[in-house]
C-alpha cells in the first residue's frame, strides 16, 4: 500500500492541550499519512484514547479533519469531519459538515486539529488559526451565546471570509444531542456536524469555537497535477451530467427535501413519534413546496454549502415577509421536526430548525426527543407553540431543556416512554426501519449507531424490496463501505453515484495528489479498514451486539400503512461483517 | 444433589398475566424446586425471559419469592426477594426486604408470585391473595398514591394483619430509581426492596400492590422437624450470644446506624457527592445520637422488621413533639441523604427518608441523584429546604422530579455532571470505594451493580487493609458468595457471622425442611451457582467488563482525607470469578 509514498512535509497536525493551553504543530506520523476524515478519526482514536474512557472526560480527544481530497477543490469534497468517542452512543463517532472549513484546512496543510484533555475549571477558549500561527484566546462575552451570534461576532473580528466552527448552549452545557456548527461561503452561516453529541465533547474541552482565517494564495501540493486534474474534471462532469444531480436534477432544484413524497409513499416517513409511516399533510412538506415558497418569498434555492460544489442543493428559507429564517432546510429535519411532531407546515419546521441550529443541537436528535416528549404528553403533536415552548428551554438550560438536549434515549428514560426510536442510543433519521429494512440493518449494525449517512438504503429501494428481509444485510454492508469511503475523502453523500460507477476516478484523484500508487484493491481495503477499525474501537469500549439492536417495540408493533415490523433476523445482523 | 428429594406438593407458583388479567396456580417445576429467593430469581429469569429484552416491556417478569427458609420462623429469615431484569442496570436484579411478606408467602406455600406481560393500556390493578384464592382487583382511587396511604387503605380494607407490598408515584411513573415497599408487623409500615428500579418494573406491569391476607394456622411442612428445630434453635442462640447482635450489641442498640463513626473514621463516608470521606458533622448522624433522640422523644428503638427476629435493629424515628416521622432510619440512608448531601441533622435525614419511602424511591439512588443535583447547582449542599423542594417533585412527576427519580446516572447525564458515583448504572451505597476497596471490587464486579448487600467488605476491614489492593479480589468473591446464600435463604445480612462460622446449621435447617440431604459441597455449589447464573444472564444481556467499571474519576481524583484513588487493577476485576 505504501509504494511510491509521497510525504507532504508541509502537512501538519495541530495538537491543542486544553488543560495547559499549549499548542504544538506536529509532523504527520507515518501511520496517519494515508488516512483522512473519518478514517483518520478511527485510526487516531483507536490508537490514542482508551475506548472505555468517559467521553466527556479528559481522555477523550476531539478531532477536526478534512478528507483526503480536502482543499483540492474537488466538487463536493470539502467536508469537514469531526470525531471523538460519542457521549451519546458510547462508541466511536464521526460527523461531517459542509461549509468552508474542510477546504480551508486542506489548503493550509492542516491534516487535523486534535483537542486533548480539558480545563480543570469550567472555562472556555477560542482557537484561532492564521496560516502557521495558532493561539487560544479567552471566550470573552461569547459564553452561552448561540451559534449564529457566535459566528457573526467572530467573523466581524477575524474577517467575513474566516471560517468559524463553534458550539452553542447545548454543547457548552454538555448535552449529548449537541452538534458542531460551521460557517460556509458568505450567507451560508450554518452547517452542522450534528450527530452523536460531538458538540458536548467540544464543550467538555472548554472549546467554544475554532476560527480559521482564510488561506489566501494557498493550494494543495500535487504529486501529479495532470492525473489529478483529468480525474477531477471528469468526475465533476459526471456530476453535472447526472440527471438527478445536475442543474435540472431534483437534488439541485429541491435539495434533500426532494424525497419527502417518495419516503411517504413507501410508508417510511416518521410520523408522530414513529407511530405511522405516512403523514396526511406530507405535500406541505415536500421539496417542491419548499422551492415554491422560497422563490415566492425571495429566499434562495440552489446555492452551495462548499466551494466548488456543482450540485448546489442548498436553500435559504425565508418567512412571509422575505426575512431569512434558516438555511438550509433539509429532508432529515423536515421528517424529524415536521411529520414526526405532527407538524405539516414548513414555516414551523424552519423555525424549529433555526432554534436547533442556534442552540447547536442536532435536529434529528431534537426531533426524536420532542416526539417522545409529545408522546409523554408534555405537548400535543402538531402544537407548534407547545413544542417551541419546550425547545426554547434547551437554550435556557433548564433541567427539562437539558433532558431534551440529551436526546431521545434520555428523554424516554426520564419520561418513562418505551417507544423511543434509537439504535446504539442515537435517534433514528427520517426513515422508519420497519418499512425500509435496509436502513434498519444499518441503524443497528453501523459502529456509528442510527445514522442516515452511514449506509442509507433509500436510493436502492428499487434494487432491494424495502419491505422484504432478503438481501438487506448485503445491501447495508455495501452501502456502509461506500459511506466510509465518502466520509474519509471529504465527499458529500450526493457524490455517491459517479464514484460507485467509476471508482478509478477517486483513485486517480488520490494518486494525483499523494502519489501513493493506490490500486483498486488498496482503495477497497482502505474503505473496509475504516469500518474494521471502528468496530474494534466499539468492541474495546464494551459495546456488544445487544447494544446495537433495534428497539424491541419496533419488532413487535406493526407500522401503518403496511403494518410491518422490523423482522430482519438477529443472525443476519450478527454476521453482517463476516465478509468485511 | 437431588438425593432424598422431598417435593412439597402443596407448594405452588402463582403466575399472574397482567395483559389478560388471568391467574394460574402452577405446581413448582422440578428445576425450581431446590431454589428460593435470589437463586430462584436467577434461574427463572435466565430460563424464561430474553436477557436483552426491554426491562419495562412485556417480556420482563417480576418475581416475589421468599427464601428457602421463608415461613419456617427462623430468626431473621423471613425476607422477601423481589427480582426482574433491572431497568436501571440493564442486568439481573434481586432486592430484598424485611416485613411480614416472606413469612406469609412461606406459610401459604407460595414459592413465588410471577407477574408477566403488561396491560395494553396504562391501567393498574391490585393482586389480593387470600389462602388459595387469588384475584386481581381494580386500583380504584389508589392511583398516584404514596406507599404509606396505599398500605393504610389496603390494610383497612383487608385487615390490619394483612401484608401489603406496593409501589408509590415513582414506580407508577416508571422511574428507574423506584423500589417496592412492604409492610411489617404492626407499626412497621415500610420496608423496601429498594434497589435497581424494581418498582418501575412493577409499575410497567400495572401492578400497584399485592395484598397477602394473614395465613392463619398455616405452617411450613417439615421433612424432619427435629433436625430443623435443633439447628434453628442453635442458630438463634448464636445470634443472641453474638456480642454485636445480642440485646447488648451495637446492632440492637443503635441499628445499622451504629457504623457511622467507624465509616467516617476510615475516611469512607460519602460526603458532598462523594468528594470527601469524612463529614465534619458526623457525630450528629451516629447511631448513638439516633438512639438518644428517639428515646427522648418517645419514638422506638430495638423493634423487629420480621417475625421471629432476635436482633431487632429497627427504630421508629419521631420528631421533637414525639410524632413519628419514619421507621426505620438506616445507615445507608443516613450516608446518602445525610453526609452525601451535606446534611448533618437526623431530623432532616428522617424527613427525606419519609418522602422517599412514601414516593417508593430508593433512598440510596435518591441521595446519590440529589448529590449530583447539588453539584450541578440545583440546590446547595446542606440546604434542606432546597433539597426537599427538588425531592418533592418526584411525587409531583415533573420532568425534574422524574429525572431525579431515575437515579444518579440519568441525573448526571442530564445535568452534565461527570462525578457520578455509580457502577453498572446503579448508585453506590454508603462506602466510598476509594477508601474501602473491597467494596469497590464488589461494586464493579457484582452482577447486581453497586450494592451494599452484594458483598460488603466493611465488616472485614480488620482482616484486609481497606486502603490496600492486596487481597481485595479474594475478599470480595468470598463475600459475594455468602451474600448470594443469604439472599437465597431469606436471611438478613446481619445473620452472616453465625452462619459463616457454622455452615452446617444452615444445611441442617434446609435438610430439616426439605429432606434434600444436602452436603457442605452441595451448599457451596448452590451458592456459587447463583452468581454463575446471574453473570450468565448479564453476559447474554450484552453487559461486558467495561459496563461494570468504577467511574473514571474515582480512579483519578484522590479522596480526602487519605487522598486515595480506586486503584485495584482491571486484571484483578476481570479475573475475580475465575475461581467461582
XYZ file of N, CA, C and O in Angstrom, chain A residues 117 152 205 213 220 230 243 245 253 343 447 532 568 575-576:
60
model
N -7.360 16.572 26.387
C -7.533 16.893 27.808
C -8.659 17.921 27.983
O -9.460 18.136 27.074
N -21.206 35.231 13.835
C -21.221 36.621 13.348
C -20.153 37.458 14.044
O -19.396 38.187 13.413
N -14.249 20.102 26.426
C -12.860 20.551 26.243
C -12.720 22.047 26.533
O -11.616 22.603 26.439
N -8.666 31.570 9.682
C -8.616 32.708 8.758
C -8.370 32.199 7.346
O -7.730 31.178 7.131
N -3.198 23.072 -2.354
C -2.672 21.750 -2.025
C -1.565 21.402 -3.009
O -1.723 21.572 -4.223
N -7.276 15.731 -14.538
C -8.058 14.963 -15.503
C -9.198 14.233 -14.796
O -10.359 14.274 -15.224
N -28.651 13.003 -14.162
C -29.979 13.623 -14.257
C -30.529 14.087 -12.914
O -31.303 15.059 -12.840
N -28.567 15.021 -10.250
C -27.667 15.941 -9.553
C -27.408 17.235 -10.315
O -27.065 18.250 -9.712
N -32.756 21.231 -7.670
C -33.976 22.042 -7.627
C -34.637 22.046 -6.250
O -35.073 23.082 -5.755
N -46.258 18.084 12.575
C -46.247 19.456 12.067
C -46.201 19.422 10.542
O -45.250 18.911 9.955
N -21.146 0.960 13.301
C -20.468 1.432 14.520
C -20.853 2.863 14.873
O -20.602 3.305 15.989
N -13.625 -1.669 9.989
C -12.967 -2.623 10.890
C -12.409 -1.923 12.117
O -12.545 -2.389 13.248
N -35.810 -8.399 10.270
C -34.537 -8.971 9.818
C -33.966 -9.778 10.988
O -33.854 -9.248 12.094
N -23.950 -11.334 11.636
C -22.949 -11.856 10.691
C -22.651 -10.885 9.559
O -21.912 -11.213 8.649
N -23.217 -9.689 9.644
C -23.084 -8.766 8.510
C -21.627 -8.458 8.167
O -21.282 -8.294 7.011
